[in-house]
């Protein structure tokens, strides 16, 4: 199957090797294992695209497994949001599963470990246990409870389960070695007492299994062939395999853990714990704030499933930690919207322009192309009249030769309309321009075929007819952090790098009337400005738009 492919990533190579050494392709199975303690982010998208991508490539099932062993932090809200995001990205899981469904089996296996003399109840505090752990160059110290009898261990573990012990008073530990070079092998904890209600099992359990014990055994129960996780679990692989050895039965498939580098994105943070802080401290307006690197934030911002999948594909998977430039993500959405987004005119910071030689009360319907990149996109009608709004920054009384927009005594073309020349301005008592008076060349209408219509002027500016315009609020987003890697500074908190100007609200914008019927999520190119979509906060009185991405990256220029 791989012949026509250009190159395989290292995970695909591992799978190919397994297949050529006899693994039945029908046994291939993958899983995506989120902990439901937050919303998915663009880093998770890397793992989703990798696992579900392998599923598609090898026609193999992919389980969605909620890794819900920590009742303190997990909630149904997150389960629902995670499912929604994966579906939105366009992937289908085979089975929806929960680690908590295996609590009984994991417990039974823990009993088996005790009976084999491979697990014991430790009555020490976590601080005492940590102290005995040793260091990579110093052996650990055996717990005084390490050599308890099987009977005593069974009895104590039963009491832990029944809730007879307080949190923190007892743990169950695997009996491996306190001298292992891999610190994780030094008698790791497999169960702790936690008297918390669980989002699925309620108050059934007073003990909860630890990640390492749960994860590999869950893979085994589900018969996952390749359990792909991120690099920080590399050292856990030895323990993963040790745990599997304890329960493995002949003829069953033995899951294989392999690791790849986490996706990090510049100018943001990617840990759910940190993202939760931003939400809880009100630094952003929820998990789906368009500045968040969450899938729901990106969706609200105007990112499409395809742009995120294309981004994941190009960014690829790596064996070493690295930071992906956020510009790559922006490139993919710009690329897509350039092909698909309808062009419209919107004025974000309006100033009034009066065409003094245009008849009062006259209205014309002009025809504008919907998308020059797409010949099937057609055209639309845009009303024109004597009084228009143009962008305040598109006019200067005086300016040098490099200013190709409107200035006194000079001409520009109004997009899809006429050539105008600015003659004078009206100012208020503070000296601010409130009106620009100009005249138009009646014969210069775009597309009319006249000599004047073909006349070339240096600049073209966008506009909306005041009588016809729809009021709008436009939200301009910038990077949420001013630093490329906000959580990489030892002596500083990531929140010290919050960009105070990450959201700018323009609440006096106007858009052309064709947008009146726009619905939440609809995407447009505001000509000369960027790509925008309709936010869910829109009402019938006022449209609200998010800027997905500007046409040009002014940010790079300012800050380099
Ligand atoms: P976080 O630190 O953001 O909470 P996590 O790894 O604890 O992340 P999980 O819900 O446990 O989050 O992750 C589910 C899956 O997604 C795991 O297989 C994990 O390795 C993977 N994953 C999480 N973050 C990233 C990332 N930044 N890049 C690639 N894969 C990731
Ligand atoms: Mg986690």
Coordinates of C-alpha atoms and ligand atoms in Angstrom, one line a residue:
X1 CA 0.0 0.0 0.0
X2 CA 2.9 2.3 0.6
X3 CA 4.5 2.3 -2.8
X4 CA 2.7 5.3 -4.3
X5 CA 3.3 7.3 -1.1
X6 CA 6.1 9.8 -1.1
X7 CA 7.4 9.2 2.4
X8 CA 6.2 7.5 5.5
X9 CA 6.4 9.2 8.9
X10 CA 8.1 7.2 11.5
X11 CA 4.9 5.9 13.1
X12 CA 3.8 4.6 9.7
X13 CA 7.2 3.0 9.3
X14 CA 6.7 1.1 12.6
X15 CA 3.3 -0.1 11.5
X16 CA 4.7 -1.2 8.1
X17 CA 7.5 -3.2 9.9
X18 CA 4.9 -4.8 12.2
X19 CA 2.8 -5.8 9.2
X20 CA 5.8 -7.2 7.3
X21 CA 6.8 -9.2 10.4
X22 CA 3.4 -10.8 10.5
X23 CA 0.9 -8.6 12.2
X24 CA -2.5 -9.3 10.7
X25 CA -3.7 -6.0 9.2
X26 CA -7.2 -6.7 10.5
X27 CA -5.8 -6.4 14.0
X28 CA -4.8 -2.8 13.6
X29 CA -6.6 -0.6 15.9
X30 CA -5.8 2.9 17.2
X31 CA -7.3 5.1 19.9
X32 CA -7.5 8.8 20.8
X33 CA -7.5 9.0 24.7
X34 CA -8.4 12.5 25.9
X35 CA -8.8 13.2 29.6
X36 CA -12.2 15.1 29.9
X37 CA -10.7 17.9 32.0
X38 CA -10.8 20.6 29.4
X39 CA -11.5 21.5 25.8
X40 CA -9.4 20.1 23.0
X41 CA -6.7 22.4 21.6
X42 CA -4.7 22.5 18.4
X43 CA -2.1 20.2 20.0
X44 CA -4.8 17.5 20.4
X45 CA -5.7 18.0 16.8
X46 CA -2.2 16.7 15.9
X47 CA -2.9 13.6 17.8
X48 CA -6.4 13.3 16.5
X49 CA -5.2 13.7 12.9
X50 CA -2.4 11.2 13.5
X51 CA -4.6 8.5 15.0
X52 CA -7.7 8.9 12.9
X53 CA -5.5 9.5 9.9
X54 CA -3.8 6.1 10.5
X55 CA -7.3 4.7 10.8
X56 CA -8.3 6.0 7.4
X57 CA -5.1 5.0 5.8
X58 CA -5.1 1.4 7.1
X59 CA -8.9 1.1 7.2
X60 CA -8.6 0.3 10.8
X61 CA -11.0 1.3 13.7
X62 CA -10.1 4.1 16.0
X63 CA -11.5 4.2 19.5
X64 CA -12.4 7.4 21.3
X65 CA -11.4 6.6 24.9
X66 CA -12.1 9.0 27.6
X67 CA -9.3 8.6 30.1
X68 CA -11.4 9.5 33.1
X69 CA -9.6 8.2 36.2
X70 CA -9.4 11.5 38.0
X71 CA -12.8 12.4 39.3
X72 CA -11.7 15.6 40.8
X73 CA -11.2 17.4 37.5
X74 CA -13.5 15.7 35.0
X75 CA -16.9 16.8 33.8
X76 CA -19.6 15.8 31.4
X77 CA -19.4 19.2 29.7
X78 CA -15.9 18.4 28.6
X79 CA -16.9 14.9 27.3
X80 CA -19.6 16.6 25.1
X81 CA -17.3 19.3 23.9
X82 CA -14.6 16.8 22.9
X83 CA -17.0 14.7 20.9
X84 CA -18.3 17.7 19.1
X85 CA -14.8 18.9 18.2
X86 CA -13.7 15.5 16.8
X87 CA -16.8 15.2 14.7
X88 CA -16.4 18.7 13.5
X89 CA -12.9 17.9 12.4
X90 CA -14.5 15.3 10.2
X91 CA -13.5 12.1 12.0
X92 CA -15.6 9.1 13.1
X93 CA -14.6 6.9 16.0
X94 CA -15.4 3.2 16.1
X95 CA -16.3 2.9 19.8
X96 CA -16.9 5.5 22.5
X97 CA -15.2 4.1 25.6
X98 CA -14.3 5.2 29.1
X99 CA -11.5 4.0 31.2
X100 CA -13.9 4.1 34.1
X101 CA -15.8 1.2 32.4
X102 CA -12.7 -0.8 33.3
X103 CA -12.6 0.0 37.0
X104 CA -13.8 -3.4 38.0
X105 CA -11.4 -5.2 35.6
X106 CA -8.5 -3.1 36.8
X107 CA -9.4 -3.8 40.4
X108 CA -9.6 -7.5 39.7
X109 CA -6.2 -7.4 38.1
X110 CA -4.8 -5.4 41.0
X111 CA -6.0 -8.3 43.2
X112 CA -4.2 -10.6 40.9
X113 CA -1.0 -8.6 41.3
X114 CA -1.3 -8.8 45.1
X115 CA -1.8 -12.5 44.9
X116 CA 1.3 -12.9 42.8
X117 CA 3.2 -10.9 45.4
X118 CA 3.7 -8.0 43.0
X119 CA 1.8 -5.3 44.8
X120 CA 1.5 -4.1 48.3
X121 CA -0.4 -1.6 50.4
X122 CA 1.8 1.2 51.7
X123 CA 0.6 3.1 54.8
X124 CA 3.1 5.9 54.4
X125 CA 2.3 9.4 53.3
X126 CA 3.1 10.6 49.9
X127 CA 5.9 12.7 51.3
X128 CA 7.5 9.7 53.0
X129 CA 7.2 7.7 49.8
X130 CA 8.8 10.5 47.8
X131 CA 11.7 10.7 50.2
X132 CA 12.5 7.0 49.8
X133 CA 12.4 7.2 46.1
X134 CA 16.1 8.1 45.8
X135 CA 17.6 9.7 42.7
X136 CA 18.8 8.4 39.4
X137 CA 22.2 7.9 40.9
X138 CA 21.1 6.8 44.4
X139 CA 19.0 3.7 45.1
X140 CA 15.7 4.1 46.7
X141 CA 14.8 2.7 50.1
X142 CA 12.3 -0.1 50.5
X143 CA 9.1 0.8 52.3
X144 CA 8.7 -0.8 55.7
X145 CA 5.4 -2.2 54.4
X146 CA 7.0 -3.7 51.2
X147 CA 7.0 -7.3 52.5
X148 CA 3.5 -7.6 53.9
X149 CA 1.8 -10.9 53.5
X150 CA -0.6 -11.4 50.6
X151 CA -3.4 -11.9 53.1
X152 CA -2.7 -8.6 54.8
X153 CA -2.4 -6.8 51.5
X154 CA -5.7 -8.2 50.3
X155 CA -7.4 -7.2 53.5
X156 CA -6.0 -3.6 53.5
X157 CA -6.8 -3.1 49.8
X158 CA -10.4 -4.2 50.5
X159 CA -10.6 -1.6 53.2
X160 CA -9.2 1.0 50.9
X161 CA -11.9 0.1 48.5
X162 CA -14.7 0.2 51.1
X163 CA -13.7 3.7 52.1
X164 CA -12.4 2.7 55.5
X165 CA -9.2 4.8 55.0
X166 CA -8.8 8.5 54.6
X167 CA -7.5 10.1 51.4
X168 CA -3.7 10.1 51.5
X169 CA -3.4 7.5 54.2
X170 CA -2.9 4.3 52.0
X171 CA -1.8 3.5 48.5
X172 CA -1.4 0.3 46.5
X173 CA 2.1 0.1 44.9
X174 CA 3.5 -2.3 42.4
X175 CA 6.4 -4.2 43.8
X176 CA 9.1 -3.8 41.1
X177 CA 12.4 -2.5 42.4
X178 CA 13.6 0.4 44.4
X179 CA 16.9 0.2 42.6
X180 CA 15.7 0.5 39.0
X181 CA 17.5 3.0 36.9
X182 CA 14.2 4.2 35.5
X183 CA 12.7 6.1 38.5
X184 CA 9.2 5.3 37.3
X185 CA 9.9 1.6 38.0
X186 CA 10.6 2.2 41.7
X187 CA 7.5 0.7 43.1
X188 CA 5.0 3.0 41.4
X189 CA 1.6 3.8 42.9
X190 CA -1.3 2.1 41.2
X191 CA -4.2 3.0 43.4
X192 CA -5.0 5.9 45.7
X193 CA -7.9 6.6 48.0
X194 CA -10.1 9.4 46.6
X195 CA -13.5 9.9 48.1
X196 CA -14.8 11.9 45.2
X197 CA -17.9 11.4 43.1
X198 CA -17.1 10.4 39.5
X199 CA -18.9 11.8 36.5
X200 CA -19.9 8.2 35.5
X201 CA -19.5 5.9 38.4
X202 CA -20.8 8.2 41.0
X203 CA -19.8 7.1 44.5
X204 CA -19.2 3.5 43.6
X205 CA -15.5 3.8 44.2
X206 CA -13.3 5.1 47.0
X207 CA -10.1 4.2 45.2
X208 CA -9.1 5.3 41.7
X209 CA -6.4 3.8 39.5
X210 CA -3.4 5.8 38.4
X211 CA -2.7 6.8 34.8
X212 CA 0.1 4.2 34.1
X213 CA -1.9 1.3 35.5
X214 CA -5.0 2.4 33.6
X215 CA -3.7 3.4 30.3
X216 CA -1.8 0.3 29.1
X217 CA -4.4 -2.1 30.6
X218 CA -7.2 -0.2 28.8
X219 CA -5.2 -0.5 25.5
X220 CA -5.0 -4.2 26.2
X221 CA -8.7 -4.6 27.0
X222 CA -9.6 -2.8 23.8
X223 CA -6.9 -4.7 21.8
X224 CA -5.4 -1.5 20.5
X225 CA -2.4 -2.4 18.3
X226 CA -0.5 0.9 18.4
X227 CA -0.9 3.2 21.4
X228 CA 0.6 6.5 20.3
X229 CA 1.3 9.1 22.9
X230 CA 3.5 12.1 23.3
X231 CA 7.2 12.1 24.2
X232 CA 6.9 12.8 27.9
X233 CA 5.7 9.2 28.2
X234 CA 8.8 7.7 26.7
X235 CA 10.1 6.7 30.1
X236 CA 6.7 5.2 31.0
X237 CA 7.0 2.7 28.2
X238 CA 9.0 0.3 30.4
X239 CA 6.3 0.4 33.0
X240 CA 3.6 0.1 30.4
X241 CA 5.3 -3.1 29.3
X242 CA 5.8 -4.4 32.8
X243 CA 2.1 -3.9 33.6
X244 CA 1.1 -5.7 30.4
X245 CA 3.4 -8.6 31.3
X246 CA 1.4 -9.1 34.5
X247 CA -1.9 -9.7 32.7
X248 CA -1.0 -10.8 29.2
X249 CA -2.6 -14.0 28.0
X250 CA -1.4 -16.0 25.0
X251 CA -2.8 -15.3 21.6
X252 CA -4.0 -11.9 22.5
X253 CA -2.7 -8.9 20.8
X254 CA 0.0 -7.0 22.7
X255 CA -0.4 -3.2 22.4
X256 CA 2.7 -1.3 21.6
X257 CA 3.3 2.2 23.0
X258 CA 5.2 4.6 20.7
X259 CA 5.9 8.3 21.2
X260 CA 5.9 11.4 19.1
X261 CA 6.7 15.1 19.9
X262 CA 3.9 17.3 21.2
X263 CA 2.7 20.0 18.9
X264 CA 3.6 23.4 20.3
X265 CA 2.5 26.5 18.6
X266 CA 4.2 29.9 18.8
X267 CA 2.6 32.8 20.7
X268 CA 0.3 30.6 22.7
X269 CA 0.1 28.0 25.4
X270 CA -1.1 24.5 24.9
X271 CA -1.8 23.0 28.3
X272 CA -5.4 22.5 29.4
X273 CA -4.4 23.5 32.9
X274 CA -3.1 26.9 31.7
X275 CA -6.0 27.4 29.3
X276 CA -8.3 26.7 32.2
X277 CA -6.6 29.5 34.2
X278 CA -7.2 31.9 31.3
X279 CA -10.9 31.0 31.4
X280 CA -11.3 31.0 35.1
X281 CA -9.5 34.3 35.6
X282 CA -11.5 36.0 32.9
X283 CA -8.5 36.8 30.8
X284 CA -10.5 35.3 27.9
X285 CA -14.2 35.0 27.4
X286 CA -14.6 31.2 27.7
X287 CA -13.0 28.1 26.1
X288 CA -14.3 29.2 22.7
X289 CA -12.9 32.7 22.9
X290 CA -11.6 33.2 19.3
X291 CA -8.1 34.0 20.7
X292 CA -7.9 30.6 22.3
X293 CA -5.9 27.8 20.6
X294 CA -8.8 25.4 21.4
X295 CA -10.6 23.7 18.5
X296 CA -13.8 25.5 19.7
X297 CA -12.0 28.9 19.7
X298 CA -10.5 28.3 16.3
X299 CA -13.9 27.3 15.0
X300 CA -15.5 30.4 16.3
X301 CA -12.6 32.5 14.9
X302 CA -13.4 31.1 11.4
X303 CA -10.9 28.3 11.1
X304 CA -12.3 25.4 9.1
X305 CA -11.8 21.6 9.7
X306 CA -9.9 21.5 6.4
X307 CA -7.5 24.2 7.4
X308 CA -6.7 22.5 10.7
X309 CA -6.3 19.1 9.0
X310 CA -4.1 20.6 6.3
X311 CA -2.0 22.4 9.0
X312 CA -1.6 19.1 10.9
X313 CA -0.5 17.4 7.8
X314 CA 2.1 20.0 6.8
X315 CA 3.4 20.4 10.3
X316 CA 3.9 16.7 10.3
X317 CA 4.9 14.6 13.3
X318 CA 8.3 14.7 14.9
X319 CA 10.5 12.7 17.2
X320 CA 11.9 15.8 19.0
X321 CA 10.2 18.7 20.7
X322 CA 9.8 21.8 18.5
X323 CA 7.7 24.8 18.1
X324 CA 5.5 25.2 15.0
X325 CA 5.1 28.8 13.8
X326 CA 1.5 30.0 14.1
X327 CA 2.0 31.6 10.7
X328 CA 1.7 28.1 9.2
X329 CA -1.8 27.7 10.6
X330 CA -2.7 31.2 9.3
X331 CA -1.3 30.3 5.9
X332 CA -3.7 27.4 5.6
X333 CA -6.8 29.3 6.5
X334 CA -5.9 32.2 4.2
X335 CA -5.2 29.7 1.4
X336 CA -8.6 28.1 1.8
X337 CA -10.6 31.2 2.3
X338 CA -9.0 32.9 -0.7
X339 CA -10.5 30.2 -2.8
X340 CA -13.9 30.0 -1.0
X341 CA -14.8 33.2 0.7
X342 CA -17.2 35.6 -0.9
X343 CA -15.8 39.1 -1.3
X344 CA -17.8 42.0 0.2
X345 CA -17.2 45.5 1.2
X346 CA -17.1 46.6 4.8
X347 CA -15.9 49.8 6.4
X348 CA -14.6 49.3 9.9
X349 CA -13.7 52.9 10.9
X350 CA -16.0 55.1 8.8
X351 CA -15.8 58.7 7.6
X352 CA -18.5 60.2 5.4
X353 CA -17.8 60.9 1.8
X354 CA -20.1 63.1 -0.2
X355 CA -20.0 63.1 -4.1
X356 CA -21.2 66.6 -4.7
X357 CA -21.9 66.2 -8.4
X358 CA -23.9 63.0 -7.9
X359 CA -27.6 63.7 -8.1
X360 CA -29.4 63.8 -4.7
X361 CA -31.8 60.9 -4.2
X362 CA -30.3 58.9 -7.1
X363 CA -29.5 55.2 -6.5
X364 CA -27.6 52.8 -8.7
X365 CA -27.2 49.1 -8.5
X366 CA -23.7 48.1 -9.4
X367 CA -22.5 44.6 -10.1
X368 CA -19.5 43.2 -8.2
X369 CA -17.7 39.9 -8.6
X370 CA -18.2 37.5 -5.7
X371 CA -14.8 35.8 -5.9
X372 CA -12.3 36.4 -8.7
X373 CA -10.6 33.1 -7.6
X374 CA -13.7 31.1 -8.4
X375 CA -15.3 31.5 -11.8
X376 CA -18.5 29.9 -10.6
X377 CA -18.9 32.3 -7.7
X378 CA -21.0 34.7 -9.7
X379 CA -21.7 38.3 -8.9
X380 CA -23.9 40.4 -6.7
X381 CA -25.6 43.8 -6.6
X382 CA -24.2 46.6 -4.6
X383 CA -26.1 49.8 -4.2
X384 CA -24.4 53.1 -4.8
X385 CA -25.5 56.6 -3.9
X386 CA -24.3 60.2 -3.2
X387 CA -23.2 59.6 0.4
X388 CA -20.8 56.8 1.2
X389 CA -18.6 55.7 4.1
X390 CA -15.0 55.1 3.4
X391 CA -12.3 54.0 5.8
X392 CA -10.9 56.9 7.8
X393 CA -7.3 55.7 7.2
X394 CA -7.9 55.7 3.4
X395 CA -8.0 59.5 3.3
X396 CA -5.3 62.1 4.0
X397 CA -5.5 65.8 3.3
X398 CA -1.8 65.7 2.3
X399 CA 0.4 62.7 1.8
X400 CA 3.5 61.8 -0.1
X401 CA 3.7 59.9 -3.3
X402 CA 3.6 56.5 -1.7
X403 CA 0.1 57.1 -0.3
X404 CA -2.0 55.5 -3.1
X405 CA -5.3 56.1 -1.4
X406 CA -7.5 59.3 -1.4
X407 CA -5.9 62.7 -0.9
X408 CA -7.0 66.3 -1.7
X409 CA -7.0 67.1 -5.5
X410 CA -6.1 63.5 -6.3
X411 CA -8.1 60.6 -7.8
X412 CA -8.8 57.0 -6.7
X413 CA -11.3 54.4 -7.9
X414 CA -14.1 53.4 -5.6
X415 CA -14.1 49.6 -5.9
X416 CA -16.5 48.3 -8.6
X417 CA -17.8 51.9 -9.0
X418 CA -16.4 55.3 -10.2
X419 CA -13.3 57.3 -10.1
X420 CA -13.5 60.2 -7.7
X421 CA -11.4 63.2 -6.8
X422 CA -11.3 64.7 -3.4
X423 CA -11.9 68.5 -3.3
X424 CA -12.4 69.6 0.3
X425 CA -13.1 68.5 3.9
X426 CA -15.5 69.5 6.6
X427 CA -14.1 69.4 10.2
X428 CA -15.7 69.6 13.6
X429 CA -14.6 71.9 16.4
X430 CA -11.8 69.6 17.4
X431 CA -10.3 69.6 13.9
X432 CA -11.4 66.1 13.1
X433 CA -12.6 65.5 9.6
X434 CA -16.3 64.6 9.5
X435 CA -16.9 64.8 5.8
X436 CA -14.9 64.6 2.6
X437 CA -16.3 66.3 -0.4
X438 CA -15.4 65.0 -3.8
X439 CA -16.6 64.8 -7.4
X440 CA -16.9 61.8 -9.6
X441 CA -16.2 61.1 -13.2
X442 CA -19.6 60.0 -14.5
X443 CA -18.2 58.0 -17.4
X444 CA -15.7 56.0 -15.4
X445 CA -18.0 53.3 -14.0
X446 CA -16.2 49.9 -13.7
X447 CA -17.1 47.5 -16.4
X448 CA -19.1 50.0 -18.4
X449 CA -16.6 49.7 -21.3
X450 CA -16.0 53.4 -21.8
X451 CA -12.6 55.0 -22.3
X452 CA -12.9 56.6 -18.8
X453 CA -13.8 53.3 -17.2
X454 CA -10.5 51.9 -18.5
X455 CA -8.5 54.9 -17.2
X456 CA -6.0 53.7 -14.7
X457 CA -5.6 55.5 -11.3
X458 CA -3.1 54.4 -8.7
X459 CA -5.4 53.5 -5.9
X460 CA -8.7 51.6 -5.3
X461 CA -10.6 51.9 -2.0
X462 CA -13.6 50.2 -0.6
X463 CA -16.9 51.9 0.5
X464 CA -20.5 51.3 1.5
X465 CA -23.5 53.4 0.6
X466 CA -24.7 55.2 3.8
X467 CA -28.4 54.8 3.1
X468 CA -28.0 51.1 2.5
X469 CA -25.3 50.0 4.9
X470 CA -25.9 47.6 7.8
X471 CA -24.4 48.5 11.1
X472 CA -21.9 46.0 12.5
X473 CA -19.5 45.3 15.3
X474 CA -16.2 44.0 14.3
X475 CA -13.8 42.2 16.6
X476 CA -10.1 42.3 15.7
X477 CA -7.9 39.7 17.3
X478 CA -4.3 39.7 17.7
X479 CA -2.0 37.1 19.4
X480 CA -2.9 36.4 22.9
X481 CA 0.7 36.5 24.0
X482 CA 3.5 38.8 23.1
X483 CA 6.1 36.2 23.6
X484 CA 6.8 33.3 21.2
X485 CA 7.0 30.7 24.0
X486 CA 5.2 32.3 27.0
X487 CA 5.5 29.2 29.2
X488 CA 9.2 28.6 28.6
X489 CA 10.5 31.3 31.0
X490 CA 11.8 29.9 34.3
X491 CA 11.5 33.0 36.3
X492 CA 8.2 34.3 34.8
X493 CA 4.6 33.2 34.7
X494 CA 3.1 32.7 31.3
X495 CA 0.5 35.3 32.1
X496 CA 3.2 38.0 32.3
X497 CA 3.2 37.8 28.5
X498 CA -0.5 38.4 27.9
X499 CA -0.9 40.8 25.0
X500 CA -3.1 43.7 26.3
X501 CA -4.2 44.5 22.8
X502 CA -5.3 41.0 21.8
X503 CA -8.9 42.1 21.2
X504 CA -10.0 45.4 19.7
X505 CA -13.7 46.0 19.2
X506 CA -14.9 48.3 16.5
X507 CA -18.6 48.9 17.2
X508 CA -19.3 51.5 14.6
X509 CA -18.6 49.5 11.4
X510 CA -20.8 49.3 8.4
X511 CA -21.1 46.4 5.9
X512 CA -22.8 46.3 2.5
X513 CA -26.5 45.3 2.5
X514 CA -25.9 41.9 1.0
X515 CA -24.7 40.8 4.4
X516 CA -28.0 41.4 6.1
X517 CA -29.0 37.8 5.8
X518 CA -25.6 36.4 6.8
X519 CA -25.8 33.6 9.4
X520 CA -23.5 32.6 12.3
X521 CA -20.3 31.1 10.9
X522 CA -20.7 32.5 7.4
X523 CA -17.3 33.6 6.0
X524 CA -16.3 36.6 3.9
X525 CA -13.4 38.4 2.6
X526 CA -13.8 42.1 3.6
X527 CA -12.0 43.5 0.6
X528 CA -8.6 45.0 1.3
X529 CA -9.0 44.0 5.0
X530 CA -9.0 40.3 5.7
X531 CA -11.2 37.3 6.3
X532 CA -14.1 37.6 8.7
X533 CA -16.9 35.4 9.9
X534 CA -20.3 36.0 11.6
X535 CA -20.0 35.5 15.3
X536 CA -22.7 33.8 17.4
X537 CA -23.2 37.1 19.3
X538 CA -24.9 38.6 16.1
X539 CA -28.5 39.8 16.5
X540 CA -31.0 41.0 13.9
X541 CA -30.1 44.6 14.9
X542 CA -26.4 44.3 14.7
X543 CA -24.2 41.9 13.0
X544 CA -21.0 40.9 14.8
X545 CA -18.0 39.7 12.9
X546 CA -14.7 38.1 14.0
X547 CA -11.6 38.7 12.0
X548 CA -10.2 35.3 11.3
X549 CA -7.0 36.6 9.8
X550 CA -5.9 39.8 8.1
X551 CA -5.0 39.7 4.4
X552 CA -1.5 40.7 5.1
X553 CA 0.4 39.9 8.2
X554 CA 1.0 43.4 9.6
X555 CA 2.1 41.9 12.9
X556 CA 5.3 40.4 11.5
X557 CA 6.3 43.7 10.0
X558 CA 5.7 45.7 13.2
X559 CA 7.5 43.3 15.5
X560 CA 10.5 42.1 13.5
Ligands
LIG1 P1 -2.6 18.9 28.4 O1 -1.3 19.0 28.9 O2 -3.0 20.0 27.4 O3 -3.7 18.7 29.4 P2 -2.7 16.1 28.0 O4 -1.7 15.4 27.2 O5 -2.8 16.0 29.4 O6 -2.6 17.6 27.5 P3 -4.9 14.5 27.2 O7 -6.3 14.8 27.2 O8 -4.4 13.5 28.2 O9 -4.1 15.9 27.4 O10 -4.4 14.1 25.7 C1 -5.1 13.3 24.9 C2 -4.2 12.8 23.8 O11 -3.7 14.0 23.1 C3 -2.9 12.2 24.4 O12 -2.6 11.1 23.6 C4 -1.9 13.2 24.3 O13 -0.6 12.7 24.2 C5 -2.3 14.0 23.0 N1 -1.9 15.4 23.1 C6 -2.1 16.3 24.1 N2 -1.5 17.5 23.9 C7 -0.8 17.3 22.7 C8 0.0 18.1 21.9 N3 0.3 19.4 22.3 N4 0.5 17.6 20.8 C9 0.2 16.4 20.4 N5 -0.5 15.6 21.1 C10 -1.1 16.0 22.2
LIG2 MG1 -3.3 14.7 30.7

